Structures are given as structure tokens and as C-alpha cells.
XYZ file of C-alpha atoms in Angstrom:
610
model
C 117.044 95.922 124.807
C 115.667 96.498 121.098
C 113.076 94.354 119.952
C 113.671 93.021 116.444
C 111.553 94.096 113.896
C 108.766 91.825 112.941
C 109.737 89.814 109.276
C 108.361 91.195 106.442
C 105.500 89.131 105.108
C 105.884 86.237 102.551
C 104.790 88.651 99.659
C 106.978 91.249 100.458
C 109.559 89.016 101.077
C 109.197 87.709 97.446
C 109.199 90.894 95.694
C 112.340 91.693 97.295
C 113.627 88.897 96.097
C 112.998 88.859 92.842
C 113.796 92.547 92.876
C 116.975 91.607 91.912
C 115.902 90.591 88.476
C 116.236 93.716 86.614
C 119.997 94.486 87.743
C 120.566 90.878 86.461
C 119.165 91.608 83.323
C 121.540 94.687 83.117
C 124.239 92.468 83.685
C 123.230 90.107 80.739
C 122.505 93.511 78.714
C 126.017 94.654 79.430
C 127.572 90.847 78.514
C 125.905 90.990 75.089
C 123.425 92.900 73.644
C 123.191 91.364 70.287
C 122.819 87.709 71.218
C 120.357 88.474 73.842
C 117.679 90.522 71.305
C 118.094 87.348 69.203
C 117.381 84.905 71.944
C 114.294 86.870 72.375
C 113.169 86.823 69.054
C 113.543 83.416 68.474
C 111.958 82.649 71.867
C 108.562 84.635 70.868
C 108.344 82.394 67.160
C 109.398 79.283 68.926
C 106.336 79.814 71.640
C 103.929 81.230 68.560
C 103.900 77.783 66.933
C 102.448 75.236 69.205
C 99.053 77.027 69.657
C 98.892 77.708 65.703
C 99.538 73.485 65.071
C 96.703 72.417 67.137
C 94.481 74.697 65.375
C 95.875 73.575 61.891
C 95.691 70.066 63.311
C 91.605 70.680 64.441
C 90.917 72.173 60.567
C 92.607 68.606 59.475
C 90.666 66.117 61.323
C 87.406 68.379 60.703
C 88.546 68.375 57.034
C 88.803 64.840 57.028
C 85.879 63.425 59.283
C 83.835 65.992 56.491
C 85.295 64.361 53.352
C 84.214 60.786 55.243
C 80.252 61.810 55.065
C 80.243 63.104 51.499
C 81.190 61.576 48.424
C 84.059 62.567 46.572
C 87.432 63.954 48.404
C 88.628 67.568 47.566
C 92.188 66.754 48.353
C 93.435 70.456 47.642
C 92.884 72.004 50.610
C 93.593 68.908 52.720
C 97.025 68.823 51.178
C 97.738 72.459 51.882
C 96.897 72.020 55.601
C 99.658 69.272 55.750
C 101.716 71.389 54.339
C 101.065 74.187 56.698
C 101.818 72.036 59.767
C 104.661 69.917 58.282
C 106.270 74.118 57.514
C 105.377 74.674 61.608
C 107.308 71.585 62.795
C 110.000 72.213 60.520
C 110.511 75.881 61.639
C 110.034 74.860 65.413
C 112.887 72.217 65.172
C 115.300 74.713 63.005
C 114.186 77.806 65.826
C 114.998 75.414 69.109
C 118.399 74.550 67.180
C 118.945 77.800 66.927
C 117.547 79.030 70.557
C 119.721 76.361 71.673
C 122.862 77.092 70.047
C 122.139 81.175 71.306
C 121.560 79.919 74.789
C 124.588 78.407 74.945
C 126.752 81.807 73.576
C 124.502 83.617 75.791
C 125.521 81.516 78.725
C 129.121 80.994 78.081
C 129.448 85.009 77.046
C 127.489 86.005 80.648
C 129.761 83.699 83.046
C 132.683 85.145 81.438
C 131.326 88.756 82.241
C 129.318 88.159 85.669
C 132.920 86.506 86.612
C 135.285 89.485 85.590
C 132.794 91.842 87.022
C 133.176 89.987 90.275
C 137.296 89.820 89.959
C 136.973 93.649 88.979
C 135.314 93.700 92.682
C 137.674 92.306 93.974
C 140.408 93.947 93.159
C 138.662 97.225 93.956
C 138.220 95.956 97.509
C 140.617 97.236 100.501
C 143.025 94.888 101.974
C 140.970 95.387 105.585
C 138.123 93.141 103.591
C 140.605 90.110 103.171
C 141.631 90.402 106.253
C 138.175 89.367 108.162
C 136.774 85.751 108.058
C 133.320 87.542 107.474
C 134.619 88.355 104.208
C 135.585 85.031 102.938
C 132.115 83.386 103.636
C 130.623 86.502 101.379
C 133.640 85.800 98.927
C 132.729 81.879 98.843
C 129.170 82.527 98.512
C 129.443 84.889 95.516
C 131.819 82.689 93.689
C 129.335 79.720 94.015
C 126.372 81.756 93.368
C 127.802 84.053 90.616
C 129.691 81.255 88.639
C 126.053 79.250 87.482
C 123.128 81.136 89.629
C 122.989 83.870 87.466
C 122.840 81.739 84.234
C 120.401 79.478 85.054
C 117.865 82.520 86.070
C 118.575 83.645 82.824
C 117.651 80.471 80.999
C 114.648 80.386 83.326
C 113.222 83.595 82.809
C 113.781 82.608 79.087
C 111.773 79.573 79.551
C 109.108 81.515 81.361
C 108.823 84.242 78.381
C 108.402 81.202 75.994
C 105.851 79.457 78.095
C 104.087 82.459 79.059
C 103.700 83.372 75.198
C 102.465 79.681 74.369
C 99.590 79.629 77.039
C 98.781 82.450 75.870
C 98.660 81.365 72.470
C 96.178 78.208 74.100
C 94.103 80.528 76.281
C 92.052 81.692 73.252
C 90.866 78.091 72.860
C 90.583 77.710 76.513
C 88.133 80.426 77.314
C 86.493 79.765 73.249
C 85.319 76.611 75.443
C 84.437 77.849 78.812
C 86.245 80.285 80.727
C 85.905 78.562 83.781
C 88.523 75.427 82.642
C 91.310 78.070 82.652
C 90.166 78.442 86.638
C 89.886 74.603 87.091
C 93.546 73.994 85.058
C 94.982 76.715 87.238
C 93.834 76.380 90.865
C 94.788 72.648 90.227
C 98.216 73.756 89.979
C 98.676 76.593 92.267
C 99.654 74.426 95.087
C 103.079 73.464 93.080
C 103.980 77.013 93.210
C 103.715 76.917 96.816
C 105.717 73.795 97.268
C 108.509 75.312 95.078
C 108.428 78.881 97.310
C 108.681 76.834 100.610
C 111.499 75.192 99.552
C 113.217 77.359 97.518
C 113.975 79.181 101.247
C 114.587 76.094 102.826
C 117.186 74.839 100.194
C 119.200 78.670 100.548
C 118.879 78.502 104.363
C 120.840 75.620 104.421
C 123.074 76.257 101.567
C 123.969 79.397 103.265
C 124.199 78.070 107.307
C 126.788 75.509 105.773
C 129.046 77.985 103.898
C 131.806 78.255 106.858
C 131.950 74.145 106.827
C 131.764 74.012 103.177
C 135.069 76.283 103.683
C 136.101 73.807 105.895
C 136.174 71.151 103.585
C 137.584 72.924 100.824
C 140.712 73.839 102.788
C 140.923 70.312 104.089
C 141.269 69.429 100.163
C 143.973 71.840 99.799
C 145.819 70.354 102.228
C 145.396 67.127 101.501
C 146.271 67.921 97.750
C 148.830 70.860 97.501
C 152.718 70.694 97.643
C 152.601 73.144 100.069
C 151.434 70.684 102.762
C 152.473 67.080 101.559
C 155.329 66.933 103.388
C 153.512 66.926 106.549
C 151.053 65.451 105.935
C 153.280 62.685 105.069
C 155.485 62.979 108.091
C 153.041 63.027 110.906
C 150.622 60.549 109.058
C 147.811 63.399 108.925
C 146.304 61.878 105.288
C 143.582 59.304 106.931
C 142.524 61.848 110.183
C 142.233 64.669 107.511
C 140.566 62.654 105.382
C 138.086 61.578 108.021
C 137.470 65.628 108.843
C 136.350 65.908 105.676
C 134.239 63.026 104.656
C 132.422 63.824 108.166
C 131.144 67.636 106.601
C 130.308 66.202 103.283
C 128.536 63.333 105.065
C 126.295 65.832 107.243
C 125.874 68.150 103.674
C 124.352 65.023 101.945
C 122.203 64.200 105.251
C 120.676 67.372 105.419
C 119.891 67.514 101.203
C 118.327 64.081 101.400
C 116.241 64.915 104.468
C 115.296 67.952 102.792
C 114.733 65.604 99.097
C 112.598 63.406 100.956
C 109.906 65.567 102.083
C 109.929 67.844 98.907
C 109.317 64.604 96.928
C 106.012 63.946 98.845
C 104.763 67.260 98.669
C 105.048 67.265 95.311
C 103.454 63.915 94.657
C 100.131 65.305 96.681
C 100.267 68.320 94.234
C 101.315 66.265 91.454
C 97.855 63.609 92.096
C 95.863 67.532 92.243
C 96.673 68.238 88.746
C 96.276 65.104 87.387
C 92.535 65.263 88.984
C 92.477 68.780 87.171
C 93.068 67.852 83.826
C 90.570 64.742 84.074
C 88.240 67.240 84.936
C 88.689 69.236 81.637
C 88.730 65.963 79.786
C 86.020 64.693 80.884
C 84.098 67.780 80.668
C 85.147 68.457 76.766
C 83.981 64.532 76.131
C 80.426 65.460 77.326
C 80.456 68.327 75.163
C 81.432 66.119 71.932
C 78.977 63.413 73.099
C 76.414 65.970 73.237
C 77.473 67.557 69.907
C 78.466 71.143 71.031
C 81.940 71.084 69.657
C 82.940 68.514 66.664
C 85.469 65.760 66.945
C 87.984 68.090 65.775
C 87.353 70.437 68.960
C 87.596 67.402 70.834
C 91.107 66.452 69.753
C 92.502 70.026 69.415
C 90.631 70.668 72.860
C 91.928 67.778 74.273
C 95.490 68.707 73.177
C 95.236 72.800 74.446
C 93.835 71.193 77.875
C 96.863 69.050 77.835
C 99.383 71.250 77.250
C 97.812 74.011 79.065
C 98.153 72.149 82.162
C 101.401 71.299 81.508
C 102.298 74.964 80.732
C 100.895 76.152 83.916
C 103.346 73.992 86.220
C 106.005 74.977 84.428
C 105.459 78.376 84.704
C 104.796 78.481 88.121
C 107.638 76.038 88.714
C 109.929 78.468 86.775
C 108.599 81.228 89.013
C 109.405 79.257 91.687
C 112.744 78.700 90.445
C 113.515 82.053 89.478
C 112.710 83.191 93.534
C 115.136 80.574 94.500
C 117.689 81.808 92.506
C 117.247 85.221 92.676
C 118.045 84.187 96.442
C 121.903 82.950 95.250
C 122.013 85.843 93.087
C 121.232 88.305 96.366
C 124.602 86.552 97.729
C 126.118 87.150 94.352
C 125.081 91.555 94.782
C 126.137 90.771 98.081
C 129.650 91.107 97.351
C 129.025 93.759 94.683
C 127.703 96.228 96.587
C 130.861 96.006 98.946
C 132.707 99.311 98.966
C 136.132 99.994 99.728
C 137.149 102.592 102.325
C 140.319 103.776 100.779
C 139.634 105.469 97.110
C 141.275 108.326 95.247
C 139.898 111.548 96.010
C 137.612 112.989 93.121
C 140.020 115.625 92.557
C 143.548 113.978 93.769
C 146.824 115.598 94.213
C 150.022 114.793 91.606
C 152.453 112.812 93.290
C 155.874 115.009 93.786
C 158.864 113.968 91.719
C 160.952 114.598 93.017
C 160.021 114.845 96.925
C 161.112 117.693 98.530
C 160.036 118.160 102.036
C 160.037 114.241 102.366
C 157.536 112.289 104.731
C 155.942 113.245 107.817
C 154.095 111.595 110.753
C 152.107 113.736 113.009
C 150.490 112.316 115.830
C 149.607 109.233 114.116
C 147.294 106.217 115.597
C 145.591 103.314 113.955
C 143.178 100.595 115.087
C 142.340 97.606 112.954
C 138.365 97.031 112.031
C 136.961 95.175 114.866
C 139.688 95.397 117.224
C 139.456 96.665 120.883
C 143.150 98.186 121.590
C 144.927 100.705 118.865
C 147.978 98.980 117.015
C 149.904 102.382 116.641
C 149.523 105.487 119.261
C 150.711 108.818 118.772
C 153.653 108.266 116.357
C 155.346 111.440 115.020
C 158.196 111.205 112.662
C 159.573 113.077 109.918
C 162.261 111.307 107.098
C 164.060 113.232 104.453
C 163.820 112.505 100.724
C 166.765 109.799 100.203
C 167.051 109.031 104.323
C 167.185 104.984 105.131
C 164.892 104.026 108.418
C 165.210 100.925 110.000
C 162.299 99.725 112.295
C 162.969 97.329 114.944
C 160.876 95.852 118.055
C 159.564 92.726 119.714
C 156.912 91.052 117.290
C 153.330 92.678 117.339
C 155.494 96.274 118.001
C 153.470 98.081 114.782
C 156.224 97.715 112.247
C 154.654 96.174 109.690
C 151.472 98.189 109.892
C 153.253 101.380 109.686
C 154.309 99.890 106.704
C 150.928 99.177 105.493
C 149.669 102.745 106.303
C 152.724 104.252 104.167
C 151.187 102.585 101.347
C 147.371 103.448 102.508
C 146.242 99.747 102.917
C 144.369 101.146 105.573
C 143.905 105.173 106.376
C 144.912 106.146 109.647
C 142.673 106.464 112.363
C 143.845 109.763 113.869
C 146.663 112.288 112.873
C 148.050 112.803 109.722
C 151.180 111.390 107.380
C 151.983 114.031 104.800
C 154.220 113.852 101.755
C 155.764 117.268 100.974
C 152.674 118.640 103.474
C 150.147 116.677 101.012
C 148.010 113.986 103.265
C 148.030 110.817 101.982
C 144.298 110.822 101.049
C 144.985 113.782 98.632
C 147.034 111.449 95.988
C 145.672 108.964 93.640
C 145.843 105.702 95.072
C 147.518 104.447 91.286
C 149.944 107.657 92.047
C 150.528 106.896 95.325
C 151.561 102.799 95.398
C 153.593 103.804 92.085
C 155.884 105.901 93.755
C 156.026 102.929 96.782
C 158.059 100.040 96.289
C 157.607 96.838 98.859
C 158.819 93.774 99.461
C 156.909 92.198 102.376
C 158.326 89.297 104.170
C 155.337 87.340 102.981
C 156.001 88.643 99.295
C 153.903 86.947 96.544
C 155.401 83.905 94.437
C 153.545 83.853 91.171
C 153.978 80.728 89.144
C 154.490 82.325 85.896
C 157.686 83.380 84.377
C 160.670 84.956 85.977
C 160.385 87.939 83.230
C 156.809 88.604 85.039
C 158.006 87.981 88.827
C 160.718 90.874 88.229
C 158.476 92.635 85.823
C 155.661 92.925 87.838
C 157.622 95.373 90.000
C 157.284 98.437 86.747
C 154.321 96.936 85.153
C 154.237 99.594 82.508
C 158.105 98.309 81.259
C 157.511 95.150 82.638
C 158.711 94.000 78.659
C 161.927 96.095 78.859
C 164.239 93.228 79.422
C 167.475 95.721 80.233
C 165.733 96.765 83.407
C 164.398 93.526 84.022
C 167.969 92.023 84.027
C 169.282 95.132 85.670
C 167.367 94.585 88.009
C 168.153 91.087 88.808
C 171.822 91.919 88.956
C 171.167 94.499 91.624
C 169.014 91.668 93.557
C 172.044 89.075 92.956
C 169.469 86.526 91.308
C 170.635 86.951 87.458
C 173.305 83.950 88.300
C 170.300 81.622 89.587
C 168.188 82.794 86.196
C 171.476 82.278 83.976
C 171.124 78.559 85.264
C 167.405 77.994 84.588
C 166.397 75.977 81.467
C 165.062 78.936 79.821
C 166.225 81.833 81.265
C 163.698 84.404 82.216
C 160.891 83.027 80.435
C 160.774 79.763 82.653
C 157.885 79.324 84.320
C 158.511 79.045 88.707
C 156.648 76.864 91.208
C 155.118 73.686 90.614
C 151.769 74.162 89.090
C 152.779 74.389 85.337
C 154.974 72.155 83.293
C 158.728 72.886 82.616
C 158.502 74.713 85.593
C 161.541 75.101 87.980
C 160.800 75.554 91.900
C 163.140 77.806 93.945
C 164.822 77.706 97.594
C 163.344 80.288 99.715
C 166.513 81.983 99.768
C 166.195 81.982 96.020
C 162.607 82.943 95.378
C 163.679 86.255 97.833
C 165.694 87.170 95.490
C 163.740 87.345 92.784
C 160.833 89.221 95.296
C 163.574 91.862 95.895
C 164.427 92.215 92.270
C 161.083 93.483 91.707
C 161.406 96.024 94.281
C 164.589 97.229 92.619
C 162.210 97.068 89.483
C 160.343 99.907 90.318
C 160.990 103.404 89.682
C 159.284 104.381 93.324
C 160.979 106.639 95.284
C 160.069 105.466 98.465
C 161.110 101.709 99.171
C 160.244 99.731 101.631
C 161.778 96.215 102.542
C 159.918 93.993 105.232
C 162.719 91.118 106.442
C 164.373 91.656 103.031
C 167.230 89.069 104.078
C 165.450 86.817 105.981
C 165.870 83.773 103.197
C 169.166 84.577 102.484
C 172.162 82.408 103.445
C 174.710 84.506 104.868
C 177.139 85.370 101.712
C 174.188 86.403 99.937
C 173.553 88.474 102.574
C 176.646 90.627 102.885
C 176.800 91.236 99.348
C 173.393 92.468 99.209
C 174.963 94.697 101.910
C 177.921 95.205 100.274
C 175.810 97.044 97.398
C 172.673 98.390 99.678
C 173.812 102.216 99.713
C 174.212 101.985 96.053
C 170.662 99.969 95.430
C 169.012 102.598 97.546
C 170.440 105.770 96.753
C 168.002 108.797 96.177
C 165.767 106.850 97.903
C 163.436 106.679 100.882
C 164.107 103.770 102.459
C 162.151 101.754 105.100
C 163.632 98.867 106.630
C 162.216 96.251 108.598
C 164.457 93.454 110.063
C 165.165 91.417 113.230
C 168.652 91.321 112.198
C 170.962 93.957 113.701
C 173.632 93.661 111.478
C 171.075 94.813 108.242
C 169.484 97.245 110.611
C 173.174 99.064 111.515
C 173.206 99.919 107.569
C 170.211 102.848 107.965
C 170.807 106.482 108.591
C 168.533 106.442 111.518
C 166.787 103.228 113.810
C 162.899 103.843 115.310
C 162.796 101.266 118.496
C 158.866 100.495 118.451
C 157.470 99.308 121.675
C 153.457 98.482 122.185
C 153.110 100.820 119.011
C 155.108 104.363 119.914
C 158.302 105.068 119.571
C 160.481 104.110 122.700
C 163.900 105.150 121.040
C 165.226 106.873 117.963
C 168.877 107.469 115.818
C 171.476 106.105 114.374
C 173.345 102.675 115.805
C 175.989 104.577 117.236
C 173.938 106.478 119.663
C 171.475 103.513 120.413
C 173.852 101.868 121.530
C 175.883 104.623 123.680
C 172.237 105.249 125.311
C 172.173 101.828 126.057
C 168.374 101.343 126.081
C 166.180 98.713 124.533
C 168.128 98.939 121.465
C 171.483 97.955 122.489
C 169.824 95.640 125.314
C 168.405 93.599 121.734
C 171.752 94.179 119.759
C 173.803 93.081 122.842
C 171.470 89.885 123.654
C 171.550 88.777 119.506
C 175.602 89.449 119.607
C 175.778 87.015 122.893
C 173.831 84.171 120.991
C 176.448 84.469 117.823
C 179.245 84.449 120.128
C 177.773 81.454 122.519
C 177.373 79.198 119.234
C 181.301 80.266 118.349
């Protein structure tokens, strides 16, 4: 058995952490470059000021305790120094308007960029990723961590520059008293830091080990709140058990913060009573000093006010460290995701798609196993179909049809053999290329809730405003009467999620899905249960017009009903994922093998219900 590696130790395990700083900041860079130089430069005047007040403030009261033991009062330079500080506070207040009103563009401009660059991801992504539950958790995490982490390291490591600057500003009159109160301010406040580290781990831990439940409880919401499951819900009285599921995981969630709450809030009230005891320290150490006339009563107020702020300085820049490590630990989950990388790309120097196909499409000893599973899907599958030649696939459920499908259109690369186009693998094309020249309609086609003009549009995306193939389309589809009828036409919006919106049957809504396959100028077209929503005149017209819909082009046909699968030039029987019979209807059924055994046994059940 391996051992496990020892863990890294805590300071290497904060370096790593916060490693991830810098590719943040390139982020932010990449959002906007102009707002974030100016955030800068009116953090650096912003933190200039406070030191330069207390030492205009000091020069005042000196001024004015001097003008007290002599007669006469030179008011000149008196008011000038007045002046001087009333022109400080008045900057600082215009500079934090304006720091604030750059924070927020810089914030609002970098979730709008840190949140495409994460939809740009995943898009990118192959379809195997959305098809593990692995990748959902990662998914969830970097759309909680990535939506506000991000932005509030970025605010933080702005309030660290600005503090930073400031005690620096105040350590000149710290160590122009004694070096050793910076040692005494800081050592008072170190332990804060290491209450923030501990729990900065602690807090991720457990946001992290609750991300599947957190799921949980989101999809409980969804059902409790979307169409698609109210009438269930309703029906079988699910609302209050559902209901109960849910409050349960939030219930646990808020346990385990307050537990977690509780004993952070006494740490930090032992640290807290340290720094206090600090400071008092300083104080009473600079009061000596005046008493014993080392430093005037100026010193002792401007002293006073460095020690002060100093030690209020120091917490907060530790605590921001702090914070920034527990961020940067979100953020990790955020780069997570990011540094995902599909499997299927286009080949640095792809292969033009042929148009028109000559050879047509070939299967050579093909096999495929999904990620993770034990047993291959598809085993040994060799086929070739000619350039305008309609295949139907039949089989029991679980047969392979529908991932052959998905391997046609390189969802997934195969695992063995090779499929060729015109003797160019499928690898060789660009993957844009490639899915252009493949039309689909999967039985579980999408239903976007956006105008009919886009659901049929979608289909040729680069004429998807040319409304003579749009309609075209929808005539060959037979949906342009159920459009005709709509409110407004092709520009009303479908589903239920917008207003003015009009939902569809599912019979309906097919039709529209298989417009969009008749869209696209693809010359291979494939069409998973394309009838399976229709009611049965719909059906036989579609029929009645299939040749014509699908001539000059490869066709792929999946369907459990014989009398659409008759209709192709040849029928693949799939059985455990290889080919157990192949040809046309005709001499399936004179063989009288698995094929006619189905066809025969779906025939008995229409003529049973007659």
C-alpha cells in the first residue's frame, strides 16, 4: 500500500495559497487596466495623508502651547497650519469619494469579466465533464467562489496597500520615539493573525465538505419552485416532506457556522484584551516621557495618536492578510475549474471539411468506453454509409445508439478504431467544421425560452436572421401553422419564464426542435426519436415529405418506431453494442431475426388494441 505523503507545513501551505494572487491580479489587469492604475493612485495619496495630519496637528498644539508662555500671538503661521490640515481633510474626503466610486467600477467591471471567463470555460469543456457528478461540485464551487471571492481579495489587497503605506507613513514617528514600541505594538497583535489563519482553513473545510448538500438543497428549491415539477408536487402532496429535506441541510449549515462563530469569537476576545494591554503599554510609556520632559506636549498628543492608529493599522493588516489567505482558498476552487481541459480540441493544423462528401462515412473497428466505466458501450463496430444514404438504428434501450450518435459528432473520441470521413479521421477536422456539417436533433433536444425566430435559427447560426430559411424551414418541420397562430409570430417568446410568452405541447415544441435541424446546411443529419412527440397525423406527413427533407443527405435515424424506421435505405440491429443485423426492412424481415422478432411483436400490440 502507498503511504501518503506527509502535509506540507503551515508556511508552505500558505504560500501556496496565496500563490494564486498574481494570476488574480492578471485577471483584474485583463478586466480593466485603466480603472485599476487609478485605484492605485488614489489609494497611495489617500494612505499619504493621515501620517502628514498628525504631524501638522503636533506643529499646532506646539505652536499654540508656545504662543501661551510668551506674550503676544504671531497668528500667521498658526493660521497657515490650519489651513494645511483643513486642505488634508478636504483632499482625504474628496480621494475616498473617489476610491470609492473606482472600487465600485472596478468591482462591477471584474465580476462581469471573472464571470464570462468562467462561461468561456465552460463552453470550452467536453460534454464527458457534464456528464460526471464530480464535475458539478467543481462547477458549484467556482460559481460561488468566482461570483464575489475574487472581488473581495481585490478590495482587500487594496486595503492592505493603503494600510501598509499609512504605517509606514507612522513608523517614522514610531521608531523617532523608540524603536522598540513598533516591537511591543506588533507582537501584541501577532496572535490575531494566527486566529484569522486557523480559521480561515476551518471556515473553507467546511464550506467545501458541504458543497454536495448545498447541491442538495438547491435542487430541492428547484423543485419546489419550477413549473417543471409543480404538478407533482401538487398531486402526491410532496411540498411539506420536500420542504422538511431542505430546512434539515440548511439547519445543519447554520449549526456548524455558529459552532464554528462561537469559538472564533473567544479567540479573538483573548487577542483582542492582548492588544489593548499593548497599546496601554505605549501610552503609558510616552506619558512618562512627557512627564519627564523628553518629548513636548505636542509629541505627546501626535505620539499618542501614531500609537493609536498604529495599533489599529497593524490588526488590520494582519487581519487583511488573514483574509486574503482565506480567500485566496475560494479563489483556488475558482482556478479549479479553469485549469480544466477538454479532451476533444481541433487539431493545430485541422483538415477542411469535404463539400461535398465523396467517399461518405466509415467505421472501422470502432469501440468506446465512457470515463469511469468498467464495460465498453460500443465493441468492434464497422460500417461504411454513402454520401446521401438514410440509416436507421434500432435495439433494446442501452444497445449504443445514441452514443454512436454522440461519437459522429465527436462528443467523445473513440476509444479504439477509427471513423473516417472521405478517409479523413474525425480528429483531423476542426471541431467548428466538423458539428457544422452535423445536424441533430436529440430526443432530449433543448427548449430555449426565447423567441421562435432563435429556436429555428439557432440551427444556421450564421443566417439565423434570414427569415426565408427560417420559415422554410418551419414549413418543412410542419410547425409554421402552430407559429401562424402565436400572438406574435416568430418573435414570441416560448416557455414560461418570460412575459407574453406562449408554452408549447411536447408534440409542438418537437416541431420546432426539428425545424432547426432542417435549419442547417449540414450534410450529415441525424434525428434521435424525431417523432416521438408527435400525434400520429403529424407523423405521417412528416413521413409523407421525409425523402424530400433529407435528400442529398446523410441521414441517421434513431427510433423505436418501426413504421419511421421502414423509411431508411438500410437498418443496423444493435445488440450489447455490435451490430447483430444489417439492411434494408425487406430483408430483415425475410431473415427473420431480431429485427422482424421486434417489428412482428410492435405490429401484434397495434393489432391487439384494434
Amino acid at each position: 500500500m502507498r503511504r501518503r505523503s506527509p502535509p506540507p507545513p503551515p508556511q508552505a501551505r500558505f504560500l501556496q495559497i496565496v500563490a494564486n494572487t498574481p494570476r488574480l491580479l492578471r485577471l483584474v489587469w485583463d478586466a480593466t487596466p485603466g480603472v485599476l492604475v487609478m485605484t492605485l493612485t488614489v489609494t497611495v495619496a489617500i494612505a499619504l495623508i493621515p501620517a502628514t495630519l498628525l504631524y501638522v496637528n503636533k506643529l499646532i498644539v506646539d505652536h499654540i502651547i508656545t504662543d501661551i508662555a510668551t506674550p503676544g500671538v504671531d497668528w500667521t503661521p498658526l493660521l497657515w497650519l490650519v489651513g494645511a490640515g483643513l486642505s488634508l481633510m478636504l483632499a482625504q474626503s474628496g480621494l475616498q469619494q473617489a476610491s470609492s466610486y473606482l472600487s465600485q467600477v472596478l468591482s462591477d467591471r471584474f465580476t462581469l469579466h471573472a464571470n464570462r471567463v468562467l462561461l468561456q470555460q465552460a463552453i470550452r469543456l467536453d460534454l464527458a465533464h457534464y456528464e460526471l457528478p464530480a464535475f458539478y461540485d467543481t462547477l458549484s464551487r467556482a460559481q460561488q467562489s468566482g461570483s464575489s471571492y475574487p472581488v473581495r481579495i481585490l478590495d482587500t489587497l487594496i486595503n492592505l496597500a493603503r494600510q501598509t503605506i499609512t504605517f509606514a507613513g507612522l513608523l517614522g514617528l514610531l521608531l523617532s520615539f523608540h524603536p522598540l514600541i513598533v516591537l511591543l505594538l506588533v507582537g501584541a497583535s501577532l496572535p490575531a493573525l494566527w486566529v484569522g489563519l486557523r480559521f480561515s482553513g476551518v471556515r473553507f473545510r467546511l464550506m467545501r465538505r458541504q458543497t454536495q448538500s448545498g447541491r442538495l438543497a438547491e435542487y430541492l428549491q428547484k423543485v419546489l419552485t419550477t413549473q417543471e415539477f409543480v404538478k407533482e408536487v401538487r398531486l402526491y402532496n410532496l411540498g411539506d416532506y420536500l420542504l422538511g429535506q431542505w430546512q434539515e441541510i440548511r439547519d445543519r449549515f447554520n449549526r456548524e457556522l455558529a459552532e464554528m462563530a462561537s469559538k472564533q469569537a473567544w479567540l479573538r476576545f483573548g487577542v483582542g484584551l492582548m492588544s489593548t494591554l499593548g497599546f496601554y503599554g505605549a501610552y503609558a510609556w510616552v506619558i512618562v516621557a512627557t512627564l519627564q520632559q523628553r518629548v513636548t506636549i505636542g509629541d505627546l498628543t501626535m505620539y499618542t495618536s501614531a500609537f493609536q492608529q498604529s495599533q489599529m493599522l497593524i490588526q488590520n493588516i494582519l487581519f487583511s492578510v488573514a483574509l486574503v489567505y482565506e480567500y485566496n482558498l475560494f479563489v483556488t476552487q475558482y482556478f479549479e475549474f479553469l485549469n480544466l481541459e477538454p479532451e476533444v480540441v481541433t487539431p493545430s493544423h485541422p483538415v477542411a471539411f469535404p463539400t461535398p462528401m465523396g467517399e461518405g462515412l466509415v467505421l472501422q473497428n470502432v469501440g468506446f468506453t465512457y470515463p469511469g466505466a468498467s464495460e465498453p458501450t460500443l465493441r468492434d463496430l464497422n460500417l461504411s454509409v454513402k454520401p446521401g444514404e438514410s440509416i436507421a438504428l434500432v435495439g433494446m434501450n442501452g444497445a449504443g445508439k445514441t452514443t454512436l450518435l454522440k461519437l459522429l459528432t465527436r462528443f467523445y473520441d473513440i476509444s479504439q478504431g477509427s471513423i473516417t470521413i472521405d478517409g479523413v479521421p474525425l480528429h483531423a477536422f476542426d471541431l467548428t467544421d466538423l458539428r457544422r456539417n452535423v445536424g441533430v436533433v436529440f430526443q432530449d433536444f433543448s427548449r430555449y425560452n426565447l423567441s421562435v425566430q432563435d429556436n429555428i435559427g439557432f440551427g444556421d447560426l450564421a443566417h439565423h436572421q434570414d427569415f426565408d430559411r427560417i420559415d422554410k424551414a418551419a414549413k418543412d418541420a410542419g410547425a409554421s401553422g402552430l407559429i401562424a397562430k402565436l400572438d406574435y409570430g416568430y418573435q414570441t417568446i416560448l416557455g414560461k419564464t418570460f412575459e407574453e410568452s406562449a408554452e408549447l405541447s411536447g408534440g409542438q415544441w418537437q416541431k420546432v426542435g426539428l425545424a432547426r435541424a432542417f435549419m442547417t446546411p449540414a450534410q450529415i443529419l441525424i434525428l434521435d426519436e424525431p417523432t416521438a412527440a408527435l400525434d400520429a397525423i403529424a407523423e405521417f406527413d412528416l413521413f409523407q415529405r421525409f425523402q424530400e427533407l433529407t435528400r442529398g443527405k446523410m441521414t441517421f435515424l434513431v427510433s423505436h418506431r418501426f413504421s419511421t424506421v421502414r423509411m431508411a435505405d438500410r437498418i443496423i440491429v444493435l445488440e450489447h453494442g455490435t451490430i447483430r443485423e444489417m439492411g434494408s426492412h425487406n430483408d430483415l424481415m425475410e431473415k427473420g431475426g431480431m429485427y422482424a422478432e421486434m417489428f412482428q411483436l410492435q405490429a401484434s400490440s397495434y393489432r391487439d388494441r384494434v
